[in-house]
GROMACS .gro file of C-alpha atoms in nm:
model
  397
    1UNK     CA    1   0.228  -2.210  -0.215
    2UNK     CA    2  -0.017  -1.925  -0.305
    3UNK     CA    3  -0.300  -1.880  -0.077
    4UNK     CA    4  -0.656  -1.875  -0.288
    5UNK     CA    5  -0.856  -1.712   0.002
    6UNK     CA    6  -0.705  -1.423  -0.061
    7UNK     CA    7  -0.921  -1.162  -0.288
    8UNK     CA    8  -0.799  -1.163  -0.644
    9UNK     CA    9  -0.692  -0.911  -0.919
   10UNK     CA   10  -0.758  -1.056  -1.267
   11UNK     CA   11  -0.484  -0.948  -1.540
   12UNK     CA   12  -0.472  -0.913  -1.893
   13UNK     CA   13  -0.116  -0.836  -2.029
   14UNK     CA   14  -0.134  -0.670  -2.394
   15UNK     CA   15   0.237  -0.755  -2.556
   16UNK     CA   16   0.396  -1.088  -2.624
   17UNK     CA   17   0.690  -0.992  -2.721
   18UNK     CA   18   0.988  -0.952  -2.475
   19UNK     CA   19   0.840  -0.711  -2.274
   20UNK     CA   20   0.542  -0.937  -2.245
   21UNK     CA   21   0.778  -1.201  -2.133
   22UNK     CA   22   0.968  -0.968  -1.844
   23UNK     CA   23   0.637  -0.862  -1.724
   24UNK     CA   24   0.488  -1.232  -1.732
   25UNK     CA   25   0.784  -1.346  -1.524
   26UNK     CA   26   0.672  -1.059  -1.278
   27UNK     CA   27   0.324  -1.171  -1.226
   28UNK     CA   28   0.421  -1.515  -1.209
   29UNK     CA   29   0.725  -1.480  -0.942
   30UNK     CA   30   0.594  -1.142  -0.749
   31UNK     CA   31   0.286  -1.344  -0.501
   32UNK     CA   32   0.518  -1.610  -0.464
   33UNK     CA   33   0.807  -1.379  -0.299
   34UNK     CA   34   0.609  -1.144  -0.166
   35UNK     CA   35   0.322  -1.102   0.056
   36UNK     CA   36   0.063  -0.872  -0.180
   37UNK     CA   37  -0.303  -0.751  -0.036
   38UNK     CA   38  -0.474  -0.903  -0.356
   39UNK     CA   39  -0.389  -1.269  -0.579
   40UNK     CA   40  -0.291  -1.181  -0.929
   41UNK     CA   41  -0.481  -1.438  -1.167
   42UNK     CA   42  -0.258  -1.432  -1.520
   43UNK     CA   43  -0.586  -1.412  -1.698
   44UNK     CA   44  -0.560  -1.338  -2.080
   45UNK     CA   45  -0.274  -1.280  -2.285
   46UNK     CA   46  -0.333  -1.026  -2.629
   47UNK     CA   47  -0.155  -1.015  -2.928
   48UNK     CA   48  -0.212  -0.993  -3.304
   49UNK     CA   49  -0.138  -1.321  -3.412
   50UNK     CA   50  -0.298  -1.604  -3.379
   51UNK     CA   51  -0.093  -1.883  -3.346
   52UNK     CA   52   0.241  -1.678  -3.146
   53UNK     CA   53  -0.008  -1.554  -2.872
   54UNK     CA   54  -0.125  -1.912  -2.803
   55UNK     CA   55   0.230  -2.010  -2.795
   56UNK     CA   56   0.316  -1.712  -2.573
   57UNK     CA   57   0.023  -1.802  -2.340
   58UNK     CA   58   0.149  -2.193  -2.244
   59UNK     CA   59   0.500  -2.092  -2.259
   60UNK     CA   60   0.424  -1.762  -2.048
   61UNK     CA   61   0.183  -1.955  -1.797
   62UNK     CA   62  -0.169  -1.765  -1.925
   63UNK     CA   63  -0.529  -1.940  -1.868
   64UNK     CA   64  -0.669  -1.741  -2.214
   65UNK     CA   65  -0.556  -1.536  -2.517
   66UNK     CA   66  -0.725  -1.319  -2.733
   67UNK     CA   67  -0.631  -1.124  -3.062
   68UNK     CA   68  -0.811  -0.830  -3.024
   69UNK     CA   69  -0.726  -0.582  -2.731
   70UNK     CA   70  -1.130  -0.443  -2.700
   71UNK     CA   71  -1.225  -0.798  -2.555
   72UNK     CA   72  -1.052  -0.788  -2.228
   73UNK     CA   73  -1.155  -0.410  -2.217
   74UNK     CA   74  -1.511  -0.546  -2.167
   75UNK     CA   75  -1.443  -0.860  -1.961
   76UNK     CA   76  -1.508  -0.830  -1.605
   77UNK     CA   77  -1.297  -1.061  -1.484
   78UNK     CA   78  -0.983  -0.850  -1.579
   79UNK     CA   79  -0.912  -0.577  -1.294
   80UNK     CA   80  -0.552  -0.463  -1.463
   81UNK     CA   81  -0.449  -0.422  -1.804
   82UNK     CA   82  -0.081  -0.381  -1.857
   83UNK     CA   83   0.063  -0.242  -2.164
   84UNK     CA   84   0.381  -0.366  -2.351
   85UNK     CA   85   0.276  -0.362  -2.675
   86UNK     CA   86   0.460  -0.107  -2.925
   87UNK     CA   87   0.428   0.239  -2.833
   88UNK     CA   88   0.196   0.318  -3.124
   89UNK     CA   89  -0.066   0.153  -2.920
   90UNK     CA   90  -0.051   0.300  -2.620
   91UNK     CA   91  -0.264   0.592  -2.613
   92UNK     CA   92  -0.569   0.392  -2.701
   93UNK     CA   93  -0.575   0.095  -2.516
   94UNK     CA   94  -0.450   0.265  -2.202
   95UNK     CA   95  -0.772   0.546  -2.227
   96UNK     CA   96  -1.013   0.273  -2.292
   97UNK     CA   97  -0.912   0.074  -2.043
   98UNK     CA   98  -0.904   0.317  -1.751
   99UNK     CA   99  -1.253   0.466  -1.887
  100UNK     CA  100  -1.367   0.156  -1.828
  101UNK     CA  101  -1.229   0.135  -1.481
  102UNK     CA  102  -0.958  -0.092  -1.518
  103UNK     CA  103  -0.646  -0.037  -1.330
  104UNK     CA  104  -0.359   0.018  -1.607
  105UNK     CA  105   0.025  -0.059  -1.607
  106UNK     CA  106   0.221   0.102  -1.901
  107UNK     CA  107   0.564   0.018  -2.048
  108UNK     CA  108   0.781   0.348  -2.132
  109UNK     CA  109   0.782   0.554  -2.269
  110UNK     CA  110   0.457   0.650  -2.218
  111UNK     CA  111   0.318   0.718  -2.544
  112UNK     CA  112   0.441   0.826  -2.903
  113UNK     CA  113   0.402   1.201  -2.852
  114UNK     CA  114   0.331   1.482  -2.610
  115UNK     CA  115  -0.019   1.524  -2.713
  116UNK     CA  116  -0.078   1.145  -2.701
  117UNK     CA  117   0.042   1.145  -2.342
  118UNK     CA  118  -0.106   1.435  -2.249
  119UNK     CA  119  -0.452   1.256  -2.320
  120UNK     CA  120  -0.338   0.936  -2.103
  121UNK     CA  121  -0.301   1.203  -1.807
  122UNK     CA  122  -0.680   1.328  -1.814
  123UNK     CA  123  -0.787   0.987  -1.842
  124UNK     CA  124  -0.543   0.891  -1.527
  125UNK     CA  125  -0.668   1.181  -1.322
  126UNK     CA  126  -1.038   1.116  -1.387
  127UNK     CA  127  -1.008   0.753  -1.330
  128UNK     CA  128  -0.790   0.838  -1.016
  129UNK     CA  129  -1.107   1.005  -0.892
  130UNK     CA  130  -1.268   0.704  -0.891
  131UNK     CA  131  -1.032   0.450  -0.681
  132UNK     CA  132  -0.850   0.362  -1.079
  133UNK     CA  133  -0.469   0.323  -1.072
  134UNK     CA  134  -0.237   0.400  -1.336
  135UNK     CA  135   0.163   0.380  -1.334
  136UNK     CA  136   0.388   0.372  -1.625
  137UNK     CA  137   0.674   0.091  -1.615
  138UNK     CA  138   1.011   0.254  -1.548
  139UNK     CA  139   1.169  -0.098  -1.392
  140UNK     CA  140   1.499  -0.007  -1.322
  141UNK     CA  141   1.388   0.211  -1.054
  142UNK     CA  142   1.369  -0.123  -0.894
  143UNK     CA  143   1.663  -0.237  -0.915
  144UNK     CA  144   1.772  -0.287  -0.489
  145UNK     CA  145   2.128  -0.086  -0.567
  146UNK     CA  146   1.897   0.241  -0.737
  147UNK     CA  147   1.636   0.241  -0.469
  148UNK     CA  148   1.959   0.230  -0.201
  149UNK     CA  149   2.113   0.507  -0.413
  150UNK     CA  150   1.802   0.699  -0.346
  151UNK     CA  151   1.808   0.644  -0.030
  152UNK     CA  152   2.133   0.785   0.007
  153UNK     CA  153   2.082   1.069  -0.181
  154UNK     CA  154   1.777   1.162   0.043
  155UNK     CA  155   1.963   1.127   0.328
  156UNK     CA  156   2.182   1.409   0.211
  157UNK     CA  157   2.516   1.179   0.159
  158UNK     CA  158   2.616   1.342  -0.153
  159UNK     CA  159   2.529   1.690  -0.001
  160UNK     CA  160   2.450   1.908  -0.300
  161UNK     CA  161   2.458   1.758  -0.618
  162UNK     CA  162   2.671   1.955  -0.881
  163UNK     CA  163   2.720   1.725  -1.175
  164UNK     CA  164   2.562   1.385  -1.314
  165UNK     CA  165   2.621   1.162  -1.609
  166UNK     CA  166   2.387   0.902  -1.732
  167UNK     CA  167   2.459   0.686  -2.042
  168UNK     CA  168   2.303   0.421  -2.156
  169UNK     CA  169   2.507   0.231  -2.411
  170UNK     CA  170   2.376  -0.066  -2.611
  171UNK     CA  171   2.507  -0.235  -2.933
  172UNK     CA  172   2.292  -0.442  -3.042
  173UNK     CA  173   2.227  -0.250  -3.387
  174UNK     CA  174   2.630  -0.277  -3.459
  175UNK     CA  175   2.559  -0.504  -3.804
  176UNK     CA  176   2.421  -0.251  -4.035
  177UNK     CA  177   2.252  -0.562  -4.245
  178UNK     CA  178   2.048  -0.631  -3.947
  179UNK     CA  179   1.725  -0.614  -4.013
  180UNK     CA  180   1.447  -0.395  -3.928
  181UNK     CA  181   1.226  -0.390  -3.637
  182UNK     CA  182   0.931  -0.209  -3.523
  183UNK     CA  183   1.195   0.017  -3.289
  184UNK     CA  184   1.350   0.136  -3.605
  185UNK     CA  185   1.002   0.303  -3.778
  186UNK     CA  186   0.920   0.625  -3.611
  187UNK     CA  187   0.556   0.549  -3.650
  188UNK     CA  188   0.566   0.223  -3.465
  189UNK     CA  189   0.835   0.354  -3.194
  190UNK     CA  190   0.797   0.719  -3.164
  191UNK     CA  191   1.151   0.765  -3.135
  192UNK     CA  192   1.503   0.600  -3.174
  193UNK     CA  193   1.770   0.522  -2.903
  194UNK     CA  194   1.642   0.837  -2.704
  195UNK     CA  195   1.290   0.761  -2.639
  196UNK     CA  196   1.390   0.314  -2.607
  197UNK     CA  197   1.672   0.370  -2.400
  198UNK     CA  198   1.692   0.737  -2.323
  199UNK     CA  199   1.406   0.780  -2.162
  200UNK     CA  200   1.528   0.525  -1.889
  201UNK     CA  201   1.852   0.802  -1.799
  202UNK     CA  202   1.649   1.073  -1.771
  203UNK     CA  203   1.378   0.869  -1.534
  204UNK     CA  204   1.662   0.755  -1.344
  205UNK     CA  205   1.856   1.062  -1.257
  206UNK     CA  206   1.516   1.260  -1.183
  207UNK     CA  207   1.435   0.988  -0.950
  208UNK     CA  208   1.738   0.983  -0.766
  209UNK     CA  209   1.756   1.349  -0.710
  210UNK     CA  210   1.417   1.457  -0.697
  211UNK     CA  211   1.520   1.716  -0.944
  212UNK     CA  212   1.373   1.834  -1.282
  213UNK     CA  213   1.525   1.853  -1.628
  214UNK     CA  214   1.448   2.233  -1.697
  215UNK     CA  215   1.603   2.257  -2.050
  216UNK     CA  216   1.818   2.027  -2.271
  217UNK     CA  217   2.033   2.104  -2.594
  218UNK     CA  218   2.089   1.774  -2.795
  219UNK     CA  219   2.241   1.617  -3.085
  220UNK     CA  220   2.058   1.310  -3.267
  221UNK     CA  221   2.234   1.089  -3.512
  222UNK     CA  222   2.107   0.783  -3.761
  223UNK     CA  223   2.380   0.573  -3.894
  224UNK     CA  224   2.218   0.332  -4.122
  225UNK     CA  225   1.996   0.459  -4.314
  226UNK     CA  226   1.822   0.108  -4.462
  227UNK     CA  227   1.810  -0.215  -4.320
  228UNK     CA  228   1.691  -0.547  -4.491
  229UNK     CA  229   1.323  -0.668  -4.409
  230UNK     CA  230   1.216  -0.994  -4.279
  231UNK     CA  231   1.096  -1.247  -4.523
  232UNK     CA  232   0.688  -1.321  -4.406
  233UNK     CA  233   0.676  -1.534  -4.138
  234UNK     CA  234   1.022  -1.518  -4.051
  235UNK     CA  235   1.152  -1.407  -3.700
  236UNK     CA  236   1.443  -1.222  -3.611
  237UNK     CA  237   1.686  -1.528  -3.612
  238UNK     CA  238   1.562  -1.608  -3.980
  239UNK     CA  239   1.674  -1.502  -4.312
  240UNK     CA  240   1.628  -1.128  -4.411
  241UNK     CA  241   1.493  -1.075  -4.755
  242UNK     CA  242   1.669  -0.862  -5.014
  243UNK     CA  243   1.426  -0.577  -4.974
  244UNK     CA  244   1.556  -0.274  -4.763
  245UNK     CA  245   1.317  -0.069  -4.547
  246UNK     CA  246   1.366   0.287  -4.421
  247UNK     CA  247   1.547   0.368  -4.072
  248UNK     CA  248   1.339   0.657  -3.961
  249UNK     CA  249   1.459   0.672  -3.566
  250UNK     CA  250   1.786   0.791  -3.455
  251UNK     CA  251   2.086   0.534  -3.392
  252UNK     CA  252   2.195   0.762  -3.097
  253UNK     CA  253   2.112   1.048  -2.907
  254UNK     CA  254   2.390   1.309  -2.701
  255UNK     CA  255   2.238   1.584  -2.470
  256UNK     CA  256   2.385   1.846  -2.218
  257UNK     CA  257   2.068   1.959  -1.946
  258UNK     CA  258   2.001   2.164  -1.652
  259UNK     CA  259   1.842   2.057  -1.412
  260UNK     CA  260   1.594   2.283  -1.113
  261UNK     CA  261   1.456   2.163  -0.761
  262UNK     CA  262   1.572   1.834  -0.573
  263UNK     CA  263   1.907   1.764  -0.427
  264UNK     CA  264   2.065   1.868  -0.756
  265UNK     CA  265   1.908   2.183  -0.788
  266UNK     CA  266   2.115   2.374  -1.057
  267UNK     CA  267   2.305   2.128  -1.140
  268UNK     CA  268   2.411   2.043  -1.517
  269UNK     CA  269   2.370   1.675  -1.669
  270UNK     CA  270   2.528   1.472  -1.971
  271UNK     CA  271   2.328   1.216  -2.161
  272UNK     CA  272   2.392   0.947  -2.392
  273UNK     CA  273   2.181   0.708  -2.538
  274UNK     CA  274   2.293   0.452  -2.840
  275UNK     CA  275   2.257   0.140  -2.973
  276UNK     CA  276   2.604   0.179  -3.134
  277UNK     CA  277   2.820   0.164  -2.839
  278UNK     CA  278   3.045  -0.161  -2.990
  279UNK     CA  279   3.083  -0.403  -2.715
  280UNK     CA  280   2.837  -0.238  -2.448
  281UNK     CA  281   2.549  -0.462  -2.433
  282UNK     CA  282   2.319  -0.336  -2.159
  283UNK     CA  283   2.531  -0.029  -1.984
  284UNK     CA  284   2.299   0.194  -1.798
  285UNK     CA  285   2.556   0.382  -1.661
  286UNK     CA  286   2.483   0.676  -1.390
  287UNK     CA  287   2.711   0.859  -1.181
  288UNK     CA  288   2.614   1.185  -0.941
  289UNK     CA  289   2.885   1.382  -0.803
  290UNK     CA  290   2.779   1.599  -0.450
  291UNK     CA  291   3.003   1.858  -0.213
  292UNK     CA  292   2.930   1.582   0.028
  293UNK     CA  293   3.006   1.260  -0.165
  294UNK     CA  294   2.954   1.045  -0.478
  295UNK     CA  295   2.756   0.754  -0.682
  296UNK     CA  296   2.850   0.528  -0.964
  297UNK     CA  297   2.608   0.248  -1.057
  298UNK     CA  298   2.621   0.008  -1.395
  299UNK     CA  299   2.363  -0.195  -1.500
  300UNK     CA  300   2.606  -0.435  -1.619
  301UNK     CA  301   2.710  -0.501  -1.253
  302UNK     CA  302   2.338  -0.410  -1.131
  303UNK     CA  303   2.423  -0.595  -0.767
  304UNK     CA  304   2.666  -0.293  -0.693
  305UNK     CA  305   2.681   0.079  -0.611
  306UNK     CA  306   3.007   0.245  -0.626
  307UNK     CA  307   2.963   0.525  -0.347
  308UNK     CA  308   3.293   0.809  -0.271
  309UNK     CA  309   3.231   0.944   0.095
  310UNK     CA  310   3.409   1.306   0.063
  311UNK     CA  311   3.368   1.342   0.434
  312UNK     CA  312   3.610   1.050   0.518
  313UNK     CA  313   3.964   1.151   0.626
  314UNK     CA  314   4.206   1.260   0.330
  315UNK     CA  315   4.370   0.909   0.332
  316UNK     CA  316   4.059   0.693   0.366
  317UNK     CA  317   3.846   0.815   0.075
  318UNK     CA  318   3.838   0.647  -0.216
  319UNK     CA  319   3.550   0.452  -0.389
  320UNK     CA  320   3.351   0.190  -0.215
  321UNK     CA  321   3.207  -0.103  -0.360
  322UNK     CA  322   2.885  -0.211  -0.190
  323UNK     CA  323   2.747  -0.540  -0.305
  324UNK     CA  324   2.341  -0.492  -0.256
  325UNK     CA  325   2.262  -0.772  -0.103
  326UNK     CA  326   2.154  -0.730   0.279
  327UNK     CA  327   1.784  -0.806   0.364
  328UNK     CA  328   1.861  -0.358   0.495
  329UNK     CA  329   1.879  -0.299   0.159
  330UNK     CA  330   1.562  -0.216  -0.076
  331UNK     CA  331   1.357  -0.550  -0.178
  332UNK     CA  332   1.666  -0.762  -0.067
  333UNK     CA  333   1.479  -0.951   0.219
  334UNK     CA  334   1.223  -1.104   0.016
  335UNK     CA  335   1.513  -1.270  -0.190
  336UNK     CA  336   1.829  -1.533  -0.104
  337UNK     CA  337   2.051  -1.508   0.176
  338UNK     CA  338   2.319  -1.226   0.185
  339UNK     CA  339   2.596  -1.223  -0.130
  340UNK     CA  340   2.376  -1.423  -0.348
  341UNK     CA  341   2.280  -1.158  -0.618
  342UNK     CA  342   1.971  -1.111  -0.837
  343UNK     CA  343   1.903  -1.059  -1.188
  344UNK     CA  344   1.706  -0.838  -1.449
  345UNK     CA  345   1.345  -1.008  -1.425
  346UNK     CA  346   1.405  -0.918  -1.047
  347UNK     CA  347   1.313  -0.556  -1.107
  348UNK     CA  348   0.997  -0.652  -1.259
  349UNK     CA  349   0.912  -0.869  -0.966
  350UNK     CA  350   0.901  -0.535  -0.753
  351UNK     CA  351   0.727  -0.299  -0.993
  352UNK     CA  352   0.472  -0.625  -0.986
  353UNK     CA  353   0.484  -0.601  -0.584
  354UNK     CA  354   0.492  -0.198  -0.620
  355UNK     CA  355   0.170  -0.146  -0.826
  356UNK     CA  356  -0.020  -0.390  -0.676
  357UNK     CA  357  -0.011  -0.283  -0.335
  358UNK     CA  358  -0.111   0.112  -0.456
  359UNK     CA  359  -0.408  -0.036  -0.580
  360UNK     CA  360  -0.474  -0.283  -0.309
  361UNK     CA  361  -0.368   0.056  -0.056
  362UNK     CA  362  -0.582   0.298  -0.272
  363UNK     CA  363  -0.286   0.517  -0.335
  364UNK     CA  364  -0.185   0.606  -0.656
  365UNK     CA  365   0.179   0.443  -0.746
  366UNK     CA  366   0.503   0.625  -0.892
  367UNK     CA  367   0.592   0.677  -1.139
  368UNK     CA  368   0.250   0.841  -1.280
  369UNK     CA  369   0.145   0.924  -1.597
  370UNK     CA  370   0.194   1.237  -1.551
  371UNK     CA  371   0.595   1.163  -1.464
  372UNK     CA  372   0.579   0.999  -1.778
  373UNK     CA  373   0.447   1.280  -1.981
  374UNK     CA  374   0.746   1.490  -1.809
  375UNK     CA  375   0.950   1.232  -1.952
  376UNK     CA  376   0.815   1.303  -2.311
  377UNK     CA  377   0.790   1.619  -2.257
  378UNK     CA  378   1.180   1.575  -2.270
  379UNK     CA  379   1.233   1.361  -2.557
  380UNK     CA  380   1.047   1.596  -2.742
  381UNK     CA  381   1.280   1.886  -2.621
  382UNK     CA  382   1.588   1.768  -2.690
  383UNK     CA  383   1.399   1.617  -3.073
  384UNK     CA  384   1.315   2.022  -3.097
  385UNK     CA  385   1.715   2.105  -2.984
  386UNK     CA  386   1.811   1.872  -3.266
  387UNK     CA  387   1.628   2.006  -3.539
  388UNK     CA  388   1.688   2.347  -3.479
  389UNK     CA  389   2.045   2.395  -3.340
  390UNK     CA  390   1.873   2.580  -3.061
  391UNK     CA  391   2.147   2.604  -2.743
  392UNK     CA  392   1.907   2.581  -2.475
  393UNK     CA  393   1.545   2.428  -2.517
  394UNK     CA  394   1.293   2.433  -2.250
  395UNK     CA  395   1.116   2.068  -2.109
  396UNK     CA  396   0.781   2.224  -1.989
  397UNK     CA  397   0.604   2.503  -2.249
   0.00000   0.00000   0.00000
């Protein structure tokens, strides 16, 4: 039961979509799992259409909704606004909102563009100033079996880190008469598989190594060039229409980088991103090789880590599989008795838990803006490396 003498946070999530349903299940589930210094109240719920946000809010479990973004700007019952509307958006609501002092949470990537993020970063900071939080929503660094990576990796268990992969392999765009979505239109999405899907790799392996992507040289490719539109009023299980729209995001994304500082200073990375990869349905794949040792994790089996201890005797090494389940292990003892594993909406649960208790602390959380403008900062790299042919292209100008 959730204790009401507790103060209160009041939250307005903009996005109904399915990242307004993964965060909603946070908010719900979080204060009931975990002991937070402040009550979330699921306040309003905002999205363009009428009649689906009203839906969304007694299906989702919100007291309000509202059409129109500016109202719960101005409504001072809301403390947080969290962002999971299309990336388009982002820039805008996320300055107004911490202008006018409201603690934001913002799905990745960040924003659209470099300059567009750059912009949510000076808002950040000066809202920082004044006791204002910001954090933009990388989950899956909340996954228990990537936080115990971490762990490991700080420890120095994989010694110095030489080599990493990271691929994240979807198929979901496999039927080229599927029809379009707001990821496929470059105004909408900013970018393709690398900024949807990418951006989650590169997060991931700078957050386990506490290294930096210094330059990239990549390869984007768009495979279906039209898709079929929806007929009005039609969702994505309905009947596309026989007009075709434009594809103007890539399909996939390869890229080689190397990487500066951390445990894997100097070390060189391989990237995938796709939403091609036939029979791969959510494969976040990651695997860091070290003088001192090795990790393997798949999202796909997200309750495991695959960890090589080169230090063991000649005949005892060989890959371990560690189910990540102990109450020792990140989050774990807030959930169900050891060997009984946890799911996706889990990870949102803890980035709930996470950003709540910086601004209940009065510390600003990770990731930041200004990690996410890094991350940008990349896509836009290896966007540049693309284009051009260039070999090498640097992250930071």
């Amino acid at each position: 039961m959730i204790r009401t003498t507790e103060p209160t946070l009041g939250v307005a999530l903009v996005g109904y979509g399915f990242m307004g349903a993964a965060h909603s299940q946070g908010w719900r589930v979080a204060p009931r799992f975990f002991e937070l210094g402040a009550q979330p109240i699921m306040h309003t719920i905002v999205g363009r259409d009428a009649a689906r946000v009203e839906d969304a809010r007694a299906k989702l479990g919100w007291r309000d909704a509202q059409t129109d973004w500016r109202r719960v700007i101005d409504d001072p019952e809301i403390d947080i606004v969290d962002i999971c509307s299309p990336g388009d958006s982002h820039a805008e609501i996320a300055i107004a909102a911490l202008e006018a002092g409201k603690h934001v949470l913002c799905e990745k990537p960040l924003a659209n563009s470099v300059e567009e993020a750059e912009r949510m970063v000076v808002a950040a900071r000066r809202a920082s100033e004044a006791g204002v939080r910001s954090m933009v929503g990388f989950s899956y660094r909340r996954v228990p079996a990537i936080a115990f990576a971490r762990r490991l990796v700080q420890e120095g268990r994989l010694g110095e880190i030489r080599q990493v992969r990271a691929l994240y392999l979807q198929d979901w765009l496999t039927d080229e008469n599927g029809p379009m979505t707001w990821r496929l239109d470059k105004a909408r999405a900013g970018s393709g598989s690398l900024g949807d899907i990418g951006a989650h790799a590169i997060d991931l392996v700078e957050h386990l190594t506490g290294s930096r992507l210094q330059s990239v040289t990549g390869t984007l490719e768009t495979f279906v060039h039209e898709r079929p539109l929806l007929g009005e009023g039609v969702g994505l299980s309905g009947t596309a229409s026989e007009e075709r729209g434009q594809v103007t995001v890539d399909d996939a994304a390869w890229f080689t980088a190397r990487l500066t500082g951390g445990h894997a200073d100097r070390a060189i990375g391989a990237f995938e991103a796709t939403r091609y990869a036939t029979g791969r349905k959510n494969a976040l794949r990651l695997e860091l090789s070290g003088s001192r040792g090795a990790i393997a994790f798949d999202l796909e089996s997200m309750n495991e880590l695959q960890f090589y201890d080169a230090t063991a005797p000649a005949g005892e090494q060989g890959f371990t599989r560690i189910l990540v389940t102990e109450p020792e292990h990140p989050y774990m003892a807030n959930w169900w008795p050891t060997g009984h594993a946890i799911g996706y909406e889990h990870a949102f649960s803890h980035e709930i838990k996470d950003f709540v208790d910086a601004v209940t602390g009065g510390v600003d959380p990770e990731p930041s803006f200004a990690d996410g403008l890094h991350v940008q900062r990349v896509l836009a790299a290896v966007e540049r490396s693309a284009a051009t042919g260039s070999a090498w292209t640097a992250t930071e100008n």
